[in-house]
Tab-separated table of C-alpha atoms in Angstrom:
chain	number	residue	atom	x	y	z
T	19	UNK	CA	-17.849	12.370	121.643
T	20	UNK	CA	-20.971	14.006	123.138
T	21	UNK	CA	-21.522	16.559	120.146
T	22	UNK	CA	-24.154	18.002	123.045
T	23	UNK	CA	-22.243	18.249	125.676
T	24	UNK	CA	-23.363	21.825	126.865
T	25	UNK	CA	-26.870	23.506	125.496
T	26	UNK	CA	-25.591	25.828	123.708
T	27	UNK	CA	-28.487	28.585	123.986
T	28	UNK	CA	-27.975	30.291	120.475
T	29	UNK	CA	-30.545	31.769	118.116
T	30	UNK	CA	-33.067	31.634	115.524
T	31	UNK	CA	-33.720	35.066	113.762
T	32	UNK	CA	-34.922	36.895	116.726
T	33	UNK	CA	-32.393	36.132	119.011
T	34	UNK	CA	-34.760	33.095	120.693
T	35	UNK	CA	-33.690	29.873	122.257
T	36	UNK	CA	-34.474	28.139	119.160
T	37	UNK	CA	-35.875	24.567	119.054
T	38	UNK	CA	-32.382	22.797	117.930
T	39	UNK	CA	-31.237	23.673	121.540
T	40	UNK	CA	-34.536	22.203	123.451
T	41	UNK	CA	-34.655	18.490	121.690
T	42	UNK	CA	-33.459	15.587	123.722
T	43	UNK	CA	-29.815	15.296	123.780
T	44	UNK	CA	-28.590	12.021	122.657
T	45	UNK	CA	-32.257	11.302	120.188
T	46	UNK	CA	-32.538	12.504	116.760
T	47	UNK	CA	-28.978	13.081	116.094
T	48	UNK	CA	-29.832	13.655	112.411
T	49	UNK	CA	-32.750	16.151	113.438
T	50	UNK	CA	-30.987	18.035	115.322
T	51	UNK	CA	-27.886	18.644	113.083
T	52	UNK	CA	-30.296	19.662	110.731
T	53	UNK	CA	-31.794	21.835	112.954
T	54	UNK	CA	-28.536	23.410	113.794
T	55	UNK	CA	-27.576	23.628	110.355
T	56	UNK	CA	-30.325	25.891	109.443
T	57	UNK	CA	-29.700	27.449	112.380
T	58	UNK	CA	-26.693	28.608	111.602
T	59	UNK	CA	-27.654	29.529	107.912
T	60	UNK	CA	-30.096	31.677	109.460
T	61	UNK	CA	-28.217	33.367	111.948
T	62	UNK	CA	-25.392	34.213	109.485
T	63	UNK	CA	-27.908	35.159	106.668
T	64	UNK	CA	-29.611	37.660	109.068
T	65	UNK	CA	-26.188	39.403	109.739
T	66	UNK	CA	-25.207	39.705	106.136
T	67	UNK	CA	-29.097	41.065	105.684
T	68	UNK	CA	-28.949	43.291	108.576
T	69	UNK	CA	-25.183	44.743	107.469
T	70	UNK	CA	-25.941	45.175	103.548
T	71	UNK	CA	-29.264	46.985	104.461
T	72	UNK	CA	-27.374	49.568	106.718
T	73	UNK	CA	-24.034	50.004	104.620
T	74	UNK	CA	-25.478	50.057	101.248
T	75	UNK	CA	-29.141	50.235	101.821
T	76	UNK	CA	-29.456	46.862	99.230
T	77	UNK	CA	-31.136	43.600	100.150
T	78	UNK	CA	-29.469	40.319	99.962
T	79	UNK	CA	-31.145	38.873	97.215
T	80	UNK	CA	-30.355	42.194	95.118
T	81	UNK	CA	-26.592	41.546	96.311
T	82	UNK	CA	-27.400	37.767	95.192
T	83	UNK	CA	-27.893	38.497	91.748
T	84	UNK	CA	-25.517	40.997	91.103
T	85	UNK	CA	-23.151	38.227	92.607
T	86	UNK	CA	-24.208	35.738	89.619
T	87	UNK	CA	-23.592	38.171	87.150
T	88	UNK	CA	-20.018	38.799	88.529
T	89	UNK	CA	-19.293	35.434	88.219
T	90	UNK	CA	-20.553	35.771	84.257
T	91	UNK	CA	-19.288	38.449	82.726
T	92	UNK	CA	-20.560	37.665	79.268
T	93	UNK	CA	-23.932	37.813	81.288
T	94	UNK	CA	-26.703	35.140	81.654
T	95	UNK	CA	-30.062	34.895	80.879
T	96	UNK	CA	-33.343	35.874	82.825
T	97	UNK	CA	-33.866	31.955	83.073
T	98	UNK	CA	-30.095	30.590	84.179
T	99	UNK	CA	-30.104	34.213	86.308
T	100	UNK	CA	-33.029	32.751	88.453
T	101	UNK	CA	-31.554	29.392	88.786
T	102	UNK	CA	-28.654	30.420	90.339
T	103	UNK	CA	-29.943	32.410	93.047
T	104	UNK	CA	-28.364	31.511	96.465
T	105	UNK	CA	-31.289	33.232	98.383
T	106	UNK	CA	-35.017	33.469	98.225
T	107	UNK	CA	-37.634	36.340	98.858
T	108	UNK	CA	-36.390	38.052	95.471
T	109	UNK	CA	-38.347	39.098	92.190
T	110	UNK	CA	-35.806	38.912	89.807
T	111	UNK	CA	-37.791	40.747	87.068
T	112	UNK	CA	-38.288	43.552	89.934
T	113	UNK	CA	-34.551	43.407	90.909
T	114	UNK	CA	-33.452	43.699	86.972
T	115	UNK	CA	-35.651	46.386	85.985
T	116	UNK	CA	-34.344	48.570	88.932
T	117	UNK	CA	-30.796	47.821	88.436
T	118	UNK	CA	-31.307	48.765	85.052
T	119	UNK	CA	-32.525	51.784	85.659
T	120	UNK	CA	-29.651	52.570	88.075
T	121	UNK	CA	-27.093	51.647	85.057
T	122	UNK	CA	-25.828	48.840	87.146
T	123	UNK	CA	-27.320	46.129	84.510
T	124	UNK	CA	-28.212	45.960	80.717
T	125	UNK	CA	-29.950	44.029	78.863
T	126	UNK	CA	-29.415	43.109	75.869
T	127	UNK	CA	-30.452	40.447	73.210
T	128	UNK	CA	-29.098	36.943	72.754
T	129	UNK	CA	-26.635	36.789	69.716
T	130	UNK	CA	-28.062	33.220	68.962
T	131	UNK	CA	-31.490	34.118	69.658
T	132	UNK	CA	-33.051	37.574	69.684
T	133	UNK	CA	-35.857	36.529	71.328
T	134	UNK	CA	-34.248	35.867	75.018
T	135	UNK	CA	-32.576	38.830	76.870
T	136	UNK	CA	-28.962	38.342	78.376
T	137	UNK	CA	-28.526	40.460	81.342
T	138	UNK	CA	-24.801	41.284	82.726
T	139	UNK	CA	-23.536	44.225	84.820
T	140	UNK	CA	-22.255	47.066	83.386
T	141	UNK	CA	-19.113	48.551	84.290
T	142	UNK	CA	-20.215	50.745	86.839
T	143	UNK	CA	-22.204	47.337	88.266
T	144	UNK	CA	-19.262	45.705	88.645
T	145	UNK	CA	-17.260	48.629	90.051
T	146	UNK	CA	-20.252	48.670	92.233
T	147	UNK	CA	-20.517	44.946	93.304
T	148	UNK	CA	-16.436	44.719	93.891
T	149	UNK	CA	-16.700	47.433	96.341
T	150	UNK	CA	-19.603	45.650	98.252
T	151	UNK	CA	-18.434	42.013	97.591
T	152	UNK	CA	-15.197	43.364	99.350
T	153	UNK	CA	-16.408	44.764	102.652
T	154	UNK	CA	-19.414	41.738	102.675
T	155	UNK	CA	-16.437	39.529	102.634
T	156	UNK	CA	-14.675	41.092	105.504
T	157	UNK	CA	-18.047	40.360	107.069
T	158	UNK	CA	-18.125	36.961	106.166
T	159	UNK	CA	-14.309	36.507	107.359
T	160	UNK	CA	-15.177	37.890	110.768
T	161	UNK	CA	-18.555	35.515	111.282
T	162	UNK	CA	-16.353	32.428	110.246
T	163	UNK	CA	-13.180	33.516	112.634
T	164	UNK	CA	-14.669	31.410	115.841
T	165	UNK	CA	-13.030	28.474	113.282
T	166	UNK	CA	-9.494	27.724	112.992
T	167	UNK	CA	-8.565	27.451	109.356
T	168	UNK	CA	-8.308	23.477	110.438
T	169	UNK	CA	-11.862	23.422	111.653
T	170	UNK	CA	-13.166	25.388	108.358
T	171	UNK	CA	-11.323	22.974	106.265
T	172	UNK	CA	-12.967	19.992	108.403
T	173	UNK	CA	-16.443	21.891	108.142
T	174	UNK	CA	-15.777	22.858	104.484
T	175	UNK	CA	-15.424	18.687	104.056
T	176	UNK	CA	-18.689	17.499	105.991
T	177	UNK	CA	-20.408	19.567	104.570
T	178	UNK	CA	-19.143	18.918	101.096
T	179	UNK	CA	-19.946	15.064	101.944
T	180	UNK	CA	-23.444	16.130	102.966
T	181	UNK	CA	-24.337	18.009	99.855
T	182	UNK	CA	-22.381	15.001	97.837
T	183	UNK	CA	-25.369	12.549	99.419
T	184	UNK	CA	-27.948	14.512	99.648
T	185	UNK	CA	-27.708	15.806	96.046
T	186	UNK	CA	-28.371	12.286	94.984
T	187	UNK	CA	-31.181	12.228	97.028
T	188	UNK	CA	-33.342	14.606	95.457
T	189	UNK	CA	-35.389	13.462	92.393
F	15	UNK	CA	-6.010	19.232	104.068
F	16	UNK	CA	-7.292	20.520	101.018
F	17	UNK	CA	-11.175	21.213	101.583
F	18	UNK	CA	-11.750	21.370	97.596
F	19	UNK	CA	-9.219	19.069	96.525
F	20	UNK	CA	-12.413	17.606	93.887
F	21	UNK	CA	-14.282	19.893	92.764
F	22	UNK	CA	-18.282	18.965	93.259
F	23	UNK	CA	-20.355	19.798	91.280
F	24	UNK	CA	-23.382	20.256	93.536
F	25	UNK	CA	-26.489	22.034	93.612
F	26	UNK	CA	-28.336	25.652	94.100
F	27	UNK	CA	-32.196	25.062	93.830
F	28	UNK	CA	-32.493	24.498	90.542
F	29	UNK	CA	-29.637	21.907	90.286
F	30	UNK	CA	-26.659	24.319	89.055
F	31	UNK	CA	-23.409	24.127	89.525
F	32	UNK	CA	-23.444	26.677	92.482
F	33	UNK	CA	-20.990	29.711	93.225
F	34	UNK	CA	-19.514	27.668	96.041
F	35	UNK	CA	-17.746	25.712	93.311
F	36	UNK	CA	-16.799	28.212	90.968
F	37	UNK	CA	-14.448	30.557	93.113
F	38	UNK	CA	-10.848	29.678	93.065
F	39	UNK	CA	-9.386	26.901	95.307
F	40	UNK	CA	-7.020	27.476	98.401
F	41	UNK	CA	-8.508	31.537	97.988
F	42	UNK	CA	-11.289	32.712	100.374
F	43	UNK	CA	-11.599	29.932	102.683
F	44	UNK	CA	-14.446	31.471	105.111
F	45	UNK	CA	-16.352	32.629	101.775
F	46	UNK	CA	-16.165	29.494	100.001
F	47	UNK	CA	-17.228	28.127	103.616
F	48	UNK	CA	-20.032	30.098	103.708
F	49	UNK	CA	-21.658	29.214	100.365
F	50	UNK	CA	-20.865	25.500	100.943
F	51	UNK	CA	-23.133	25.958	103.908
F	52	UNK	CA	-26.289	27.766	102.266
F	53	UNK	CA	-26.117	25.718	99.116
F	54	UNK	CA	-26.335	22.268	102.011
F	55	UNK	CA	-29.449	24.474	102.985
F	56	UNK	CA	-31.102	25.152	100.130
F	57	UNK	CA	-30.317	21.542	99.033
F	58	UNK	CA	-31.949	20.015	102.605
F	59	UNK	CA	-34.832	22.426	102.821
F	60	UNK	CA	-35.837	22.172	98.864
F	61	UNK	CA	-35.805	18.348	99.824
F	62	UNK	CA	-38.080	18.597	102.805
F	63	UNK	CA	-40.580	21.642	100.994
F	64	UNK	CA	-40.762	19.128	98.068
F	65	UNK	CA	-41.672	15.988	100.378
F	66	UNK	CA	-43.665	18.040	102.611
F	67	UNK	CA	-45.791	19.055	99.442
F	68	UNK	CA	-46.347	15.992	97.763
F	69	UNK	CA	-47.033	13.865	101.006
F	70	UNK	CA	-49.309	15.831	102.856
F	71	UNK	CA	-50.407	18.779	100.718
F	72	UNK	CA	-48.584	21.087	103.413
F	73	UNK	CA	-46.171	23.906	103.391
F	74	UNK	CA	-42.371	23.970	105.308
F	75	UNK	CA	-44.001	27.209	106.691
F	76	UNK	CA	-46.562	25.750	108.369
F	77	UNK	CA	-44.971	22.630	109.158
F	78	UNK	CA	-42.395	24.531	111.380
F	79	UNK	CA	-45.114	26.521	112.907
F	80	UNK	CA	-46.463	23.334	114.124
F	81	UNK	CA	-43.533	22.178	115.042
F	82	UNK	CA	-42.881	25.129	117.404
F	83	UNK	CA	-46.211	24.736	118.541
F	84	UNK	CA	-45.925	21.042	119.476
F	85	UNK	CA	-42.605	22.022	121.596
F	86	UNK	CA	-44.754	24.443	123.547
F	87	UNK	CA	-48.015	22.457	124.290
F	88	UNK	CA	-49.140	25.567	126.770
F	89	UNK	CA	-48.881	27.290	123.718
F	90	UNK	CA	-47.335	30.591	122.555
F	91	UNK	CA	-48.606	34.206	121.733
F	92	UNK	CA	-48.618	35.500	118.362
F	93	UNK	CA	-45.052	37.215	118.609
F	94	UNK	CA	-43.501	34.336	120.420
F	95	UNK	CA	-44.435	32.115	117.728
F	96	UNK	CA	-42.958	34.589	114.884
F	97	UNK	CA	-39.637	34.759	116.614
F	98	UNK	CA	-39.195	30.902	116.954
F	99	UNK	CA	-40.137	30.132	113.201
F	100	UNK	CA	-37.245	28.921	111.086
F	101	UNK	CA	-38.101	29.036	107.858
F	102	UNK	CA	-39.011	31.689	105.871
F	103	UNK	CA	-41.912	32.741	103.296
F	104	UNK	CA	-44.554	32.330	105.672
F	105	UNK	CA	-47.479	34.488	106.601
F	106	UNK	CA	-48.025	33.460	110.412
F	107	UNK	CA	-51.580	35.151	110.382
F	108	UNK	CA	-52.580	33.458	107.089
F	109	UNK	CA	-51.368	29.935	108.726
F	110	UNK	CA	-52.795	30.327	112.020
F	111	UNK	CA	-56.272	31.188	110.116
F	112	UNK	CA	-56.143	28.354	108.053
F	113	UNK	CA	-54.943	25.926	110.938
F	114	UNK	CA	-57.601	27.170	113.093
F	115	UNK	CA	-60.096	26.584	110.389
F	116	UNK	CA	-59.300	23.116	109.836
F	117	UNK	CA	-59.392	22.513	113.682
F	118	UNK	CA	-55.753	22.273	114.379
F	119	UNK	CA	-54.802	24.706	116.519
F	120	UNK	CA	-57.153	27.113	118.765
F	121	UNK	CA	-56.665	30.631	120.204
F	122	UNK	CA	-57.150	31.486	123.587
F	123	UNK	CA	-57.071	34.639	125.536
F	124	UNK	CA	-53.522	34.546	127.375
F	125	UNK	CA	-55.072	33.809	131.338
F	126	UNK	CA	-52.348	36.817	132.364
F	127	UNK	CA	-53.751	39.374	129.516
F	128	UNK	CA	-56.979	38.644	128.554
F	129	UNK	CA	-55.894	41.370	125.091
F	130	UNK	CA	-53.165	38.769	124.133
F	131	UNK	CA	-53.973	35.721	121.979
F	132	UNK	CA	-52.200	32.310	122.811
F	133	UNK	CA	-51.877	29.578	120.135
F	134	UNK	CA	-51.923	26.019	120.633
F	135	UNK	CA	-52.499	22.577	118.948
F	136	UNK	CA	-55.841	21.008	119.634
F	137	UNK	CA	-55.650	17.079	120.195
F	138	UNK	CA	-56.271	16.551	116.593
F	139	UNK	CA	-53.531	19.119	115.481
F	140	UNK	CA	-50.911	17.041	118.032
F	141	UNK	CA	-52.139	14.190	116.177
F	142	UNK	CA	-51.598	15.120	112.678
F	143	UNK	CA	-47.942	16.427	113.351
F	144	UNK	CA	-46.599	13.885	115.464
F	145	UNK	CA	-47.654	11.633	112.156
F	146	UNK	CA	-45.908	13.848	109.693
F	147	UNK	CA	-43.403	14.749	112.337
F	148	UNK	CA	-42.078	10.839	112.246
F	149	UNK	CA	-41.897	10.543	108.574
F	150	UNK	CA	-40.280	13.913	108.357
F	151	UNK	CA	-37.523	12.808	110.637
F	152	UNK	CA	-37.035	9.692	108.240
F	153	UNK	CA	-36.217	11.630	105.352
F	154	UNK	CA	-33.919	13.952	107.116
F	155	UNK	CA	-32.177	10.727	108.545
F	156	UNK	CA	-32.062	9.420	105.194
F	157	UNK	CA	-30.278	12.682	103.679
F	158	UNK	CA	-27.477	12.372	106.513
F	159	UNK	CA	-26.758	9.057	106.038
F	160	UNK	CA	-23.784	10.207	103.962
F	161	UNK	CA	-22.268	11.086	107.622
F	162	UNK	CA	-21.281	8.264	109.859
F	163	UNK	CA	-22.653	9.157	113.676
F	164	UNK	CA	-19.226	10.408	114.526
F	165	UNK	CA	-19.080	12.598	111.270
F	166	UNK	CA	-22.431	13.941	112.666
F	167	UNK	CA	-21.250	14.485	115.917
F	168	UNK	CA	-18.026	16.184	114.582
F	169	UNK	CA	-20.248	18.553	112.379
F	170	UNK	CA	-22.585	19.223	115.066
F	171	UNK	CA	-19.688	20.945	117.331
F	172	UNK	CA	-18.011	22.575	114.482
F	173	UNK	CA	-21.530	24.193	113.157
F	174	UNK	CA	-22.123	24.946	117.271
F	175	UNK	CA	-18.507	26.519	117.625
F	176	UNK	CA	-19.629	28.669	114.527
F	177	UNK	CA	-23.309	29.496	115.967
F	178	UNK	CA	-21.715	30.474	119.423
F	179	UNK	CA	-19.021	33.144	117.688
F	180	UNK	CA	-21.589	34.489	114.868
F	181	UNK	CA	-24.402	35.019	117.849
F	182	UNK	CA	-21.807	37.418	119.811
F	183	UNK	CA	-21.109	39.387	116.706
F	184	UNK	CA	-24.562	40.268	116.519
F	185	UNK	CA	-25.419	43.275	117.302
């Protein structure tokens, strides 16, 4: 199978030709299925960006942590927060201190150790997050439905094996 | 198939077990989908950043800016080079200073519009790439080779049927 068969003329953040598309087809198989890989991140990233931004005026790395804290209700600390950010080109400290002061977070200090803050939402942060984590889904659905539920389960898999191998790689 | 018939327990950044693996199984396929496919991202570009850094003092940044560069040997205008970058987190201004310090790239007035600056490599900049270029390309064959060629080639079309829907829904 020619996985190049046609140029596919798609885009980098601004909508460009990006350089995936202009390498020599058959070459650098590996190169270029990176390429396209963060390609596609990108291109899927920016839409989620774009969308949260003009439905709920938030930016995706706000939506990010409020997203970790969903998933750990009895909340997490400043350190594990940070470490489980999806996305980069947040301040966490910034992004805490202002959903704090919206009541969508609280802090409060570590049972074992009074020293280190937990932060988790509070109740109107989650009723908050559920009502965005709901519509940024539909988004999500909608990017994704080019894919049969076949060819997600097949992409799901590669890249599952990628991440498997590459995961060892890293030091 | 089942897509998450094991559980993996890959990474975010830091090495976490990532959201992708914590929502429930056979639920929110394209979400789950998603995740799986920034987490491979973050994995493959925290690899490179980290390589990039300790083998040649450089940035991912202004690697890729190079990189676009090098495909455009006429060279490119300030604005054409910010929409073809890839990665994020870096100040285009900042890197073409510093590049053009070190003797890497020059600007030239654009021959059309003597008001528009064009960007190139100079000999030396082509040179210094093309060498990190080749060694780049070795350790993103290296965190593939968990794919076989045909698993590449399958992930390449599925990640191109993807790019080709998610462009359209752009607005």
């Amino acid at each position: 199978m020619n996985p190049s068969g046609a140029k596919l003329v798609v885009a980098n953040r601004a909508g460009q030709a990006d350089i995936e598309t202009r390498l020599t087809e058959g070459d650098h198989q590996a190169l270029r299925l990176w390429l396209r890989l963060l390609a596609c991140t990108n291109l899927i990233e920016g839409s989620v960006r774009e969308r949260l931004k003009s439905e709920f005026a938030i930016t995706l790395p706000r939506f990010d942590l409020m997203a970790q804290l969903q998933r750990s209700p009895a909340g997490l600390s400043m350190g594990e927060l940070s470490q489980r950010l999806m996305v980069t080109g947040g301040n966490v400290t910034g992004i805490v201190a202002a959903l704090e002061a919206e009541g969508l977070i609280v802090r409060e200090p570590d049972l074992g150790d009074r020293r280190i803050s937990r932060v988790r939402l509070t109740d109107a942060g989650k009723t908050s997050f559920e009502r965005m984590a709901k519509v940024h889904e539909e988004w999500i659905v909608g990017l994704f439905v080019g894919l049969s539920a076949v060819e997600q389960a097949d992409l799901s898999e590669l890249l599952g094996q990628l991440k498997a191998h590459a995961s060892k790689m890293r030091n």
